[in-house]
Amino acid sequence: MDYVVRGTAADGYIRAFAASTRDLTEEARSIHKTSPVVTAAMGRLLTAGCMMGIMLKGEGDLLTLTIRGDGPLQGITVTADAKGRVKGFPYQPEVWIDPRPDGKLNVGGAVGRGTLTVVRDQGLKEPYSSQVELVSGEIGEDLTNYFAVSEQVPSSVGLGVLVDRDQSVKEAGGFIVQLMPGVSDEVITALENNLKELHSVTQLLENGLTPEQILEKILRGLRPEILETMPAKYHCNCSRERVGKVLLSIGARELQSLIDEGKPAELNCNFCGKSYSFSVEEMKEILAAARQQG
Ligand SMILES: [Zn+2]
C-alpha cells in the first residue's frame, strides 16, 4: 500500500518527506494506458503531488501541478489534497522516444522545454499560483528549482519510477528534503554528503527501501524523526455536476449546436476516464443555468 512519511531532523532545521507510490502510479497507468516514458513522467509528478499535498495547511486545500512542454508528451496535470489523495492525466498518453544514453527512460526528452506551474487553492482566498521555467523536464530537478526560485526554500527532490518489462509499474517513490531558515553550515554539509552518497532514487527503489529507510539514509547522523505516516492513493472525486461544467467550458455556442443536433453528449472525466452522458434536456438545463448566472 502507498504512503507518505513526514519527518524532521537537526532539531527541526530540516523537514523531509518520502513516499512509496507504486500502486497509485500503476492505477494511473491502467486508467490512461500510458507508454513507459509517460508512466514514468506521470508517476514522478503524482509522487511529488502526494508529498506536496501533505505540505498544505488546510483540510480542503488543493494543490495543482501542471507541466507544459514542447516535447511529444505536451504536458501533465496532477492535483493533490492534504490527505494523500492524488489524480492526474497526461496530455499525450502514448509517447515512444529513445531511452537516454544511460539506458533510462527519457522523461526530459518527452517533456521538452516549457513551464511548471504550481497552484495552491485554499478555498476562501485567491489561489496562490507560481510558474517557473523547466530546468530539464526530468521533474525532480524542475521541482527542486521551483522550491528554490518560487518559495526560497533550498530543497532536494528525488523522484523515481521503475517500469517492468510488461510495462506495469514495478516501483515508484521519492523524497523531498528541505532546509529551514537559520540552518547551520555543519548540517548543510552533512546533508549534502548524505545526498552525494545516495545513488539514484530508482536505485533505492530497486533495493526495496521503504520511505522510512530512504529518510534514514538521507538524514543519517542528523537525528531524524518520523512525525507522521499517511496513506496515499489515486482518487478521483468527479461528479455529473463537475463534468457538466466542463461541458459548458466548450462554450455556449458549441453547446447550443450540440443541443441542435439533438443527440446526447458523451463526456469522459480527464482524471479517471469515467463516462458521463448528458441528454439534450440536461444540456438545455446547463445552458439555461449558465445564461441565468450571466
Ligand atoms: Zn473522475
PDB file of C-alpha atoms and ligand atoms in Angstrom:
ATOM      1  CA  MET A   1       0.000   0.000   0.000  1.00  0.00           C
ATOM      2  CA  ASP A   2       1.201   3.500  -0.843  1.00  0.00           C
ATOM      3  CA  TYR A   3       2.044   6.019   1.838  1.00  0.00           C
ATOM      4  CA  VAL A   4       3.896   9.219   2.614  1.00  0.00           C
ATOM      5  CA  VAL A   5       6.022   9.817   5.690  1.00  0.00           C
ATOM      6  CA  ARG A   6       6.748  13.261   7.021  1.00  0.00           C
ATOM      7  CA  GLY A   7       9.847  13.680   9.112  1.00  0.00           C
ATOM      8  CA  THR A   8      12.232  16.154  10.575  1.00  0.00           C
ATOM      9  CA  ALA A   9      15.903  16.253  11.534  1.00  0.00           C
ATOM     10  CA  ALA A  10      18.598  18.505  13.001  1.00  0.00           C
ATOM     11  CA  ASP A  11      16.261  19.990  15.628  1.00  0.00           C
ATOM     12  CA  GLY A  12      13.684  20.983  13.055  1.00  0.00           C
ATOM     13  CA  TYR A  13      16.076  22.733  10.674  1.00  0.00           C
ATOM     14  CA  ILE A  14      15.400  20.016   8.125  1.00  0.00           C
ATOM     15  CA  ARG A  15      11.993  18.854   7.052  1.00  0.00           C
ATOM     16  CA  ALA A  16      11.629  15.799   4.893  1.00  0.00           C
ATOM     17  CA  PHE A  17       9.064  13.722   3.083  1.00  0.00           C
ATOM     18  CA  ALA A  18       9.313  10.325   1.433  1.00  0.00           C
ATOM     19  CA  ALA A  19       6.709   8.306  -0.402  1.00  0.00           C
ATOM     20  CA  SER A  20       6.113   4.923  -1.915  1.00  0.00           C
ATOM     21  CA  THR A  21       3.662   5.244  -4.779  1.00  0.00           C
ATOM     22  CA  ARG A  22       3.743   2.041  -6.805  1.00  0.00           C
ATOM     23  CA  ASP A  23       0.031   1.273  -6.590  1.00  0.00           C
ATOM     24  CA  LEU A  24      -1.226   4.733  -7.451  1.00  0.00           C
ATOM     25  CA  THR A  25       1.219   5.036 -10.339  1.00  0.00           C
ATOM     26  CA  GLU A  26       0.052   1.663 -11.634  1.00  0.00           C
ATOM     27  CA  GLU A  27      -3.543   2.829 -11.318  1.00  0.00           C
ATOM     28  CA  ALA A  28      -2.734   5.965 -13.326  1.00  0.00           C
ATOM     29  CA  ARG A  29      -1.096   3.776 -15.940  1.00  0.00           C
ATOM     30  CA  SER A  30      -4.090   1.478 -16.252  1.00  0.00           C
ATOM     31  CA  ILE A  31      -6.558   4.394 -16.441  1.00  0.00           C
ATOM     32  CA  HIS A  32      -4.610   6.365 -19.033  1.00  0.00           C
ATOM     33  CA  LYS A  33      -2.959   3.427 -20.817  1.00  0.00           C
ATOM     34  CA  THR A  34       0.358   5.218 -20.823  1.00  0.00           C
ATOM     35  CA  SER A  35       3.530   4.128 -22.591  1.00  0.00           C
ATOM     36  CA  PRO A  36       6.541   3.548 -20.270  1.00  0.00           C
ATOM     37  CA  VAL A  37       8.086   7.012 -20.570  1.00  0.00           C
ATOM     38  CA  VAL A  38       4.720   8.645 -19.865  1.00  0.00           C
ATOM     39  CA  THR A  39       4.145   6.246 -16.957  1.00  0.00           C
ATOM     40  CA  ALA A  40       7.470   7.404 -15.513  1.00  0.00           C
ATOM     41  CA  ALA A  41       6.657  11.089 -16.005  1.00  0.00           C
ATOM     42  CA  MET A  42       3.153  10.692 -14.547  1.00  0.00           C
ATOM     43  CA  GLY A  43       4.421   8.644 -11.617  1.00  0.00           C
ATOM     44  CA  ARG A  44       7.072  11.209 -10.773  1.00  0.00           C
ATOM     45  CA  LEU A  45       4.620  14.102 -10.778  1.00  0.00           C
ATOM     46  CA  LEU A  46       1.995  12.109  -8.845  1.00  0.00           C
ATOM     47  CA  THR A  47       4.636  11.207  -6.249  1.00  0.00           C
ATOM     48  CA  ALA A  48       5.620  14.867  -5.878  1.00  0.00           C
ATOM     49  CA  GLY A  49       1.930  15.742  -5.655  1.00  0.00           C
ATOM     50  CA  CYS A  50       1.393  13.328  -2.744  1.00  0.00           C
ATOM     51  CA  MET A  51       4.239  14.838  -0.748  1.00  0.00           C
ATOM     52  CA  MET A  52       3.469  18.466  -1.601  1.00  0.00           C
ATOM     53  CA  GLY A  53      -0.203  17.837  -0.799  1.00  0.00           C
ATOM     54  CA  ILE A  54       0.826  16.880   2.727  1.00  0.00           C
ATOM     55  CA  MET A  55       2.542  20.301   2.983  1.00  0.00           C
ATOM     56  CA  LEU A  56      -0.843  22.023   2.517  1.00  0.00           C
ATOM     57  CA  LYS A  57      -2.212  23.562   5.665  1.00  0.00           C
ATOM     58  CA  GLY A  58      -5.977  23.224   5.468  1.00  0.00           C
ATOM     59  CA  GLU A  59      -8.119  20.129   5.048  1.00  0.00           C
ATOM     60  CA  GLY A  60      -9.939  21.427   1.970  1.00  0.00           C
ATOM     61  CA  ASP A  61      -6.836  22.854   0.304  1.00  0.00           C
ATOM     62  CA  LEU A  62      -5.950  21.658  -3.158  1.00  0.00           C
ATOM     63  CA  LEU A  63      -2.650  21.605  -4.986  1.00  0.00           C
ATOM     64  CA  THR A  64      -2.356  21.531  -8.762  1.00  0.00           C
ATOM     65  CA  LEU A  65       0.922  20.833 -10.535  1.00  0.00           C
ATOM     66  CA  THR A  66       0.974  21.452 -14.265  1.00  0.00           C
ATOM     67  CA  ILE A  67       3.846  20.754 -16.583  1.00  0.00           C
ATOM     68  CA  ARG A  68       3.693  22.014 -20.140  1.00  0.00           C
ATOM     69  CA  GLY A  69       6.441  21.283 -22.600  1.00  0.00           C
ATOM     70  CA  ASP A  70       7.231  21.362 -26.299  1.00  0.00           C
ATOM     71  CA  GLY A  71       8.112  17.646 -26.328  1.00  0.00           C
ATOM     72  CA  PRO A  72       5.793  14.897 -27.594  1.00  0.00           C
ATOM     73  CA  LEU A  73       4.196  14.397 -24.149  1.00  0.00           C
ATOM     74  CA  GLN A  74       2.977  18.027 -24.243  1.00  0.00           C
ATOM     75  CA  GLY A  75       2.113  18.144 -20.574  1.00  0.00           C
ATOM     76  CA  ILE A  76       0.744  16.607 -17.397  1.00  0.00           C
ATOM     77  CA  THR A  77      -1.673  17.889 -14.786  1.00  0.00           C
ATOM     78  CA  VAL A  78      -1.741  16.473 -11.262  1.00  0.00           C
ATOM     79  CA  THR A  79      -3.879  17.540  -8.346  1.00  0.00           C
ATOM     80  CA  ALA A  80      -3.463  16.522  -4.723  1.00  0.00           C
ATOM     81  CA  ASP A  81      -5.128  17.232  -1.419  1.00  0.00           C
ATOM     82  CA  ALA A  82      -3.799  17.321   2.132  1.00  0.00           C
ATOM     83  CA  LYS A  83      -4.897  13.734   2.783  1.00  0.00           C
ATOM     84  CA  GLY A  84      -2.649  11.920   0.353  1.00  0.00           C
ATOM     85  CA  ARG A  85      -5.194  11.707  -2.450  1.00  0.00           C
ATOM     86  CA  VAL A  86      -3.887  12.421  -5.943  1.00  0.00           C
ATOM     87  CA  LYS A  87      -5.036  12.201  -9.526  1.00  0.00           C
ATOM     88  CA  GLY A  88      -3.675  13.314 -12.845  1.00  0.00           C
ATOM     89  CA  PHE A  89      -3.647  12.978 -16.586  1.00  0.00           C
ATOM     90  CA  PRO A  90      -1.090  13.195 -19.373  1.00  0.00           C
ATOM     91  CA  TYR A  91      -1.921  15.323 -22.415  1.00  0.00           C
ATOM     92  CA  GLN A  92      -0.493  12.622 -24.660  1.00  0.00           C
ATOM     93  CA  PRO A  93      -0.621   9.173 -23.016  1.00  0.00           C
ATOM     94  CA  GLU A  94       1.351   7.331 -25.676  1.00  0.00           C
ATOM     95  CA  VAL A  95       4.807   8.641 -26.404  1.00  0.00           C
ATOM     96  CA  TRP A  96       7.598   6.487 -27.790  1.00  0.00           C
ATOM     97  CA  ILE A  97      11.027   8.031 -27.573  1.00  0.00           C
ATOM     98  CA  ASP A  98      14.542   6.563 -27.462  1.00  0.00           C
ATOM     99  CA  PRO A  99      15.966   5.985 -23.981  1.00  0.00           C
ATOM    100  CA  ARG A 100      18.716   8.222 -22.676  1.00  0.00           C
ATOM    101  CA  PRO A 101      22.355   7.248 -23.262  1.00  0.00           C
ATOM    102  CA  ASP A 102      22.407   5.770 -19.722  1.00  0.00           C
ATOM    103  CA  GLY A 103      19.518   3.462 -20.627  1.00  0.00           C
ATOM    104  CA  LYS A 104      16.911   5.289 -18.530  1.00  0.00           C
ATOM    105  CA  LEU A 105      13.519   6.350 -19.822  1.00  0.00           C
ATOM    106  CA  ASN A 106      13.895   9.758 -21.437  1.00  0.00           C
ATOM    107  CA  VAL A 107      11.365  11.746 -19.420  1.00  0.00           C
ATOM    108  CA  GLY A 108      13.149  15.053 -20.088  1.00  0.00           C
ATOM    109  CA  GLY A 109      13.054  14.389 -23.822  1.00  0.00           C
ATOM    110  CA  ALA A 110       9.360  13.512 -23.734  1.00  0.00           C
ATOM    111  CA  VAL A 111       8.527  16.675 -21.778  1.00  0.00           C
ATOM    112  CA  GLY A 112      10.848  19.065 -23.625  1.00  0.00           C
ATOM    113  CA  ARG A 113      11.241  22.706 -22.735  1.00  0.00           C
ATOM    114  CA  GLY A 114       8.435  24.572 -21.050  1.00  0.00           C
ATOM    115  CA  THR A 115       6.997  25.548 -17.698  1.00  0.00           C
ATOM    116  CA  LEU A 116       5.970  24.150 -14.334  1.00  0.00           C
ATOM    117  CA  THR A 117       3.010  25.802 -12.660  1.00  0.00           C
ATOM    118  CA  VAL A 118       2.060  25.265  -9.044  1.00  0.00           C
ATOM    119  CA  VAL A 119      -1.359  26.395  -7.832  1.00  0.00           C
ATOM    120  CA  ARG A 120      -2.461  26.185  -4.214  1.00  0.00           C
ATOM    121  CA  ASP A 121      -6.168  26.641  -3.779  1.00  0.00           C
ATOM    122  CA  GLN A 122      -7.015  27.456  -0.200  1.00  0.00           C
ATOM    123  CA  GLY A 123     -10.748  27.734  -0.662  1.00  0.00           C
ATOM    124  CA  LEU A 124     -11.616  31.209   0.537  1.00  0.00           C
ATOM    125  CA  LYS A 125      -8.629  33.212  -0.586  1.00  0.00           C
ATOM    126  CA  GLU A 126      -7.396  33.782  -4.123  1.00  0.00           C
ATOM    127  CA  PRO A 127      -5.444  30.706  -5.203  1.00  0.00           C
ATOM    128  CA  TYR A 128      -1.689  31.116  -4.948  1.00  0.00           C
ATOM    129  CA  SER A 129      -0.092  30.478  -8.318  1.00  0.00           C
ATOM    130  CA  SER A 130       3.532  30.401  -9.362  1.00  0.00           C
ATOM    131  CA  GLN A 131       5.271  29.470 -12.598  1.00  0.00           C
ATOM    132  CA  VAL A 132       8.885  28.607 -13.355  1.00  0.00           C
ATOM    133  CA  GLU A 133      10.738  27.526 -16.480  1.00  0.00           C
ATOM    134  CA  LEU A 134      11.571  23.835 -16.666  1.00  0.00           C
ATOM    135  CA  VAL A 135      15.232  23.079 -15.987  1.00  0.00           C
ATOM    136  CA  SER A 136      15.455  19.648 -17.587  1.00  0.00           C
ATOM    137  CA  GLY A 137      11.920  18.276 -17.838  1.00  0.00           C
ATOM    138  CA  GLU A 138      13.025  15.400 -15.598  1.00  0.00           C
ATOM    139  CA  ILE A 139      10.532  16.705 -12.998  1.00  0.00           C
ATOM    140  CA  GLY A 140      12.626  16.123  -9.842  1.00  0.00           C
ATOM    141  CA  GLU A 141      15.132  18.806 -10.867  1.00  0.00           C
ATOM    142  CA  ASP A 142      12.314  21.058 -12.013  1.00  0.00           C
ATOM    143  CA  LEU A 143      10.662  20.894  -8.600  1.00  0.00           C
ATOM    144  CA  THR A 144      13.987  21.452  -6.821  1.00  0.00           C
ATOM    145  CA  ASN A 145      14.337  24.607  -8.911  1.00  0.00           C
ATOM    146  CA  TYR A 146      10.734  25.621  -8.210  1.00  0.00           C
ATOM    147  CA  PHE A 147      11.268  25.446  -4.433  1.00  0.00           C
ATOM    148  CA  ALA A 148      14.473  27.482  -4.694  1.00  0.00           C
ATOM    149  CA  VAL A 149      13.152  30.151  -7.051  1.00  0.00           C
ATOM    150  CA  SER A 150       9.498  30.494  -6.069  1.00  0.00           C
ATOM    151  CA  GLU A 151       9.457  29.588  -2.395  1.00  0.00           C
ATOM    152  CA  GLN A 152      13.070  30.433  -1.487  1.00  0.00           C
ATOM    153  CA  VAL A 153      13.357  27.061   0.250  1.00  0.00           C
ATOM    154  CA  PRO A 154      16.581  25.169  -0.571  1.00  0.00           C
ATOM    155  CA  SER A 155      15.392  21.645  -1.351  1.00  0.00           C
ATOM    156  CA  SER A 156      16.395  18.377  -2.850  1.00  0.00           C
ATOM    157  CA  VAL A 157      13.698  16.481  -4.720  1.00  0.00           C
ATOM    158  CA  GLY A 158      14.232  12.894  -5.855  1.00  0.00           C
ATOM    159  CA  LEU A 159      11.562  11.037  -7.803  1.00  0.00           C
ATOM    160  CA  GLY A 160      11.687   7.655  -9.460  1.00  0.00           C
ATOM    161  CA  VAL A 161       9.550   5.146 -11.323  1.00  0.00           C
ATOM    162  CA  LEU A 162      10.648   1.686 -12.421  1.00  0.00           C
ATOM    163  CA  VAL A 163       8.675   0.236 -15.296  1.00  0.00           C
ATOM    164  CA  ASP A 164       8.701  -3.550 -15.646  1.00  0.00           C
ATOM    165  CA  ARG A 165       9.181  -5.490 -18.877  1.00  0.00           C
ATOM    166  CA  ASP A 166       5.421  -5.964 -19.223  1.00  0.00           C
ATOM    167  CA  GLN A 167       5.084  -2.157 -18.877  1.00  0.00           C
ATOM    168  CA  SER A 168       3.473  -2.371 -15.441  1.00  0.00           C
ATOM    169  CA  VAL A 169       4.896  -0.281 -12.614  1.00  0.00           C
ATOM    170  CA  LYS A 170       7.467  -2.197 -10.612  1.00  0.00           C
ATOM    171  CA  GLU A 171       8.357   0.500  -8.100  1.00  0.00           C
ATOM    172  CA  ALA A 172       7.646   4.189  -7.639  1.00  0.00           C
ATOM    173  CA  GLY A 173       8.503   6.687  -4.972  1.00  0.00           C
ATOM    174  CA  GLY A 174      10.582   9.648  -3.973  1.00  0.00           C
ATOM    175  CA  PHE A 175      11.625  12.185  -1.406  1.00  0.00           C
ATOM    176  CA  ILE A 176      11.711  15.913  -0.715  1.00  0.00           C
ATOM    177  CA  VAL A 177      14.219  17.312   1.779  1.00  0.00           C
ATOM    178  CA  GLN A 178      14.147  20.995   2.706  1.00  0.00           C
ATOM    179  CA  LEU A 179      16.312  23.339   4.742  1.00  0.00           C
ATOM    180  CA  MET A 180      14.614  25.748   7.106  1.00  0.00           C
ATOM    181  CA  PRO A 181      15.883  29.293   7.742  1.00  0.00           C
ATOM    182  CA  GLY A 182      18.776  29.523  10.222  1.00  0.00           C
ATOM    183  CA  VAL A 183      20.176  26.050   9.478  1.00  0.00           C
ATOM    184  CA  SER A 184      23.889  25.753  10.299  1.00  0.00           C
ATOM    185  CA  ASP A 185      26.633  25.132   7.740  1.00  0.00           C
ATOM    186  CA  GLU A 186      27.541  21.872   9.510  1.00  0.00           C
ATOM    187  CA  VAL A 187      24.059  20.490   8.986  1.00  0.00           C
ATOM    188  CA  ILE A 188      24.055  21.585   5.339  1.00  0.00           C
ATOM    189  CA  THR A 189      27.405  19.901   4.716  1.00  0.00           C
ATOM    190  CA  ALA A 190      26.341  16.688   6.429  1.00  0.00           C
ATOM    191  CA  LEU A 191      23.117  16.577   4.409  1.00  0.00           C
ATOM    192  CA  GLU A 192      24.927  17.310   1.156  1.00  0.00           C
ATOM    193  CA  ASN A 193      27.354  14.473   1.857  1.00  0.00           C
ATOM    194  CA  ASN A 194      24.484  12.064   2.529  1.00  0.00           C
ATOM    195  CA  LEU A 195      22.775  13.105  -0.697  1.00  0.00           C
ATOM    196  CA  LYS A 196      26.001  12.672  -2.658  1.00  0.00           C
ATOM    197  CA  GLU A 197      26.380   9.120  -1.404  1.00  0.00           C
ATOM    198  CA  LEU A 198      22.859   8.332  -2.400  1.00  0.00           C
ATOM    199  CA  HIS A 199      22.503   6.584  -5.698  1.00  0.00           C
ATOM    200  CA  SER A 200      19.520   7.480  -7.834  1.00  0.00           C
ATOM    201  CA  VAL A 201      16.036   7.141  -6.371  1.00  0.00           C
ATOM    202  CA  THR A 202      15.474   4.357  -8.844  1.00  0.00           C
ATOM    203  CA  GLN A 203      18.372   2.515  -7.247  1.00  0.00           C
ATOM    204  CA  LEU A 204      16.880   2.970  -3.772  1.00  0.00           C
ATOM    205  CA  LEU A 205      13.572   1.634  -5.030  1.00  0.00           C
ATOM    206  CA  GLU A 206      15.271  -1.253  -6.768  1.00  0.00           C
ATOM    207  CA  ASN A 207      16.918  -2.137  -3.471  1.00  0.00           C
ATOM    208  CA  GLY A 208      13.475  -2.235  -1.893  1.00  0.00           C
ATOM    209  CA  LEU A 209      13.946   0.629   0.561  1.00  0.00           C
ATOM    210  CA  THR A 210      10.827   1.849   2.353  1.00  0.00           C
ATOM    211  CA  PRO A 211      10.122   5.585   2.679  1.00  0.00           C
ATOM    212  CA  GLU A 212      11.300   5.382   6.297  1.00  0.00           C
ATOM    213  CA  GLN A 213      14.578   3.789   5.227  1.00  0.00           C
ATOM    214  CA  ILE A 214      15.056   6.381   2.491  1.00  0.00           C
ATOM    215  CA  LEU A 215      14.712   9.171   5.059  1.00  0.00           C
ATOM    216  CA  GLU A 216      17.060   7.385   7.463  1.00  0.00           C
ATOM    217  CA  LYS A 217      19.659   7.209   4.711  1.00  0.00           C
ATOM    218  CA  ILE A 218      19.314  10.838   3.665  1.00  0.00           C
ATOM    219  CA  LEU A 219      19.237  12.131   7.246  1.00  0.00           C
ATOM    220  CA  ARG A 220      21.910   9.826   8.660  1.00  0.00           C
ATOM    221  CA  GLY A 221      23.735  11.430  11.565  1.00  0.00           C
ATOM    222  CA  LEU A 222      21.206  14.257  11.773  1.00  0.00           C
ATOM    223  CA  ARG A 223      18.843  12.740  14.367  1.00  0.00           C
ATOM    224  CA  PRO A 224      15.926  12.009  12.039  1.00  0.00           C
ATOM    225  CA  GLU A 225      12.455  11.639  13.446  1.00  0.00           C
ATOM    226  CA  ILE A 226       9.308  10.396  11.698  1.00  0.00           C
ATOM    227  CA  LEU A 227       6.389  12.638  12.613  1.00  0.00           C
ATOM    228  CA  GLU A 228       3.556  11.258  10.566  1.00  0.00           C
ATOM    229  CA  THR A 229       2.631   8.460   8.193  1.00  0.00           C
ATOM    230  CA  MET A 230      -0.236   8.975   5.815  1.00  0.00           C
ATOM    231  CA  PRO A 231      -1.772   6.599   3.286  1.00  0.00           C
ATOM    232  CA  ALA A 232      -1.650   7.804  -0.318  1.00  0.00           C
ATOM    233  CA  LYS A 233      -3.918   6.792  -3.143  1.00  0.00           C
ATOM    234  CA  TYR A 234      -5.230   7.604  -6.568  1.00  0.00           C
ATOM    235  CA  HIS A 235      -8.609   9.141  -6.022  1.00  0.00           C
ATOM    236  CA  CYS A 236     -10.995  10.959  -8.328  1.00  0.00           C
ATOM    237  CA  ASN A 237     -13.911  12.919  -6.950  1.00  0.00           C
ATOM    238  CA  CYS A 238     -15.602  13.691 -10.242  1.00  0.00           C
ATOM    239  CA  SER A 239     -19.372  14.079 -10.425  1.00  0.00           C
ATOM    240  CA  ARG A 240     -22.018  14.850 -13.044  1.00  0.00           C
ATOM    241  CA  GLU A 241     -22.031  18.421 -11.809  1.00  0.00           C
ATOM    242  CA  ARG A 242     -18.290  18.913 -12.309  1.00  0.00           C
ATOM    243  CA  VAL A 243     -18.272  17.249 -15.695  1.00  0.00           C
ATOM    244  CA  GLY A 244     -21.318  19.356 -16.613  1.00  0.00           C
ATOM    245  CA  LYS A 245     -19.172  22.424 -16.007  1.00  0.00           C
ATOM    246  CA  VAL A 246     -16.598  21.041 -18.415  1.00  0.00           C
ATOM    247  CA  LEU A 247     -19.391  20.684 -20.951  1.00  0.00           C
ATOM    248  CA  LEU A 248     -20.145  24.355 -20.519  1.00  0.00           C
ATOM    249  CA  SER A 249     -16.493  25.311 -20.840  1.00  0.00           C
ATOM    250  CA  ILE A 250     -16.560  24.339 -24.523  1.00  0.00           C
ATOM    251  CA  GLY A 251     -18.608  27.490 -24.967  1.00  0.00           C
ATOM    252  CA  ALA A 252     -22.285  28.356 -25.134  1.00  0.00           C
ATOM    253  CA  ARG A 253     -22.371  28.340 -28.919  1.00  0.00           C
ATOM    254  CA  GLU A 254     -20.839  24.865 -29.195  1.00  0.00           C
ATOM    255  CA  LEU A 255     -23.185  23.590 -26.518  1.00  0.00           C
ATOM    256  CA  GLN A 256     -26.131  25.052 -28.418  1.00  0.00           C
ATOM    257  CA  SER A 257     -25.024  23.321 -31.591  1.00  0.00           C
ATOM    258  CA  LEU A 258     -24.837  20.003 -29.703  1.00  0.00           C
ATOM    259  CA  ILE A 259     -28.381  20.636 -28.498  1.00  0.00           C
ATOM    260  CA  ASP A 260     -29.480  21.457 -32.044  1.00  0.00           C
ATOM    261  CA  GLU A 261     -28.043  18.173 -33.247  1.00  0.00           C
ATOM    262  CA  GLY A 262     -30.475  16.549 -30.857  1.00  0.00           C
ATOM    263  CA  LYS A 263     -28.030  13.860 -29.679  1.00  0.00           C
ATOM    264  CA  PRO A 264     -26.880  13.190 -26.126  1.00  0.00           C
ATOM    265  CA  ALA A 265     -23.274  14.171 -25.380  1.00  0.00           C
ATOM    266  CA  GLU A 266     -20.787  11.671 -24.012  1.00  0.00           C
ATOM    267  CA  LEU A 267     -18.036  13.066 -21.823  1.00  0.00           C
ATOM    268  CA  ASN A 268     -15.215  11.294 -20.034  1.00  0.00           C
ATOM    269  CA  CYS A 269     -13.591  12.548 -16.862  1.00  0.00           C
ATOM    270  CA  ASN A 270      -9.999  13.529 -17.706  1.00  0.00           C
ATOM    271  CA  PHE A 271      -8.677  12.107 -14.451  1.00  0.00           C
ATOM    272  CA  CYS A 272     -10.372   8.708 -14.132  1.00  0.00           C
ATOM    273  CA  GLY A 273     -11.953   8.094 -17.507  1.00  0.00           C
ATOM    274  CA  LYS A 274     -15.447   7.642 -16.088  1.00  0.00           C
ATOM    275  CA  SER A 275     -18.055   8.298 -18.727  1.00  0.00           C
ATOM    276  CA  TYR A 276     -20.974  10.680 -18.264  1.00  0.00           C
ATOM    277  CA  SER A 277     -23.816  11.005 -20.715  1.00  0.00           C
ATOM    278  CA  PHE A 278     -25.853  14.213 -20.930  1.00  0.00           C
ATOM    279  CA  SER A 279     -29.263  14.155 -22.582  1.00  0.00           C
ATOM    280  CA  VAL A 280     -30.394  17.037 -24.776  1.00  0.00           C
ATOM    281  CA  GLU A 281     -32.736  18.066 -21.947  1.00  0.00           C
ATOM    282  CA  GLU A 282     -29.859  18.179 -19.467  1.00  0.00           C
ATOM    283  CA  MET A 283     -27.685  20.189 -21.836  1.00  0.00           C
ATOM    284  CA  LYS A 284     -30.508  22.695 -22.213  1.00  0.00           C
ATOM    285  CA  GLU A 285     -30.702  22.999 -18.434  1.00  0.00           C
ATOM    286  CA  ILE A 286     -26.937  23.529 -18.107  1.00  0.00           C
ATOM    287  CA  LEU A 287     -27.040  26.223 -20.766  1.00  0.00           C
ATOM    288  CA  ALA A 288     -30.072  27.937 -19.255  1.00  0.00           C
ATOM    289  CA  ALA A 289     -28.492  27.929 -15.774  1.00  0.00           C
ATOM    290  CA  ALA A 290     -25.271  29.396 -17.167  1.00  0.00           C
ATOM    291  CA  ARG A 291     -27.172  32.149 -19.002  1.00  0.00           C
ATOM    292  CA  GLN A 292     -29.040  32.989 -15.820  1.00  0.00           C
ATOM    293  CA  GLN A 293     -25.755  33.377 -13.946  1.00  0.00           C
ATOM    294  CA  GLY A 294     -24.711  35.763 -16.717  1.00  0.00           C
TER     295      GLY A 294
HETATM  296 ZN    ZN B   1     -13.108  11.216 -12.457  1.00  0.00          ZN
END
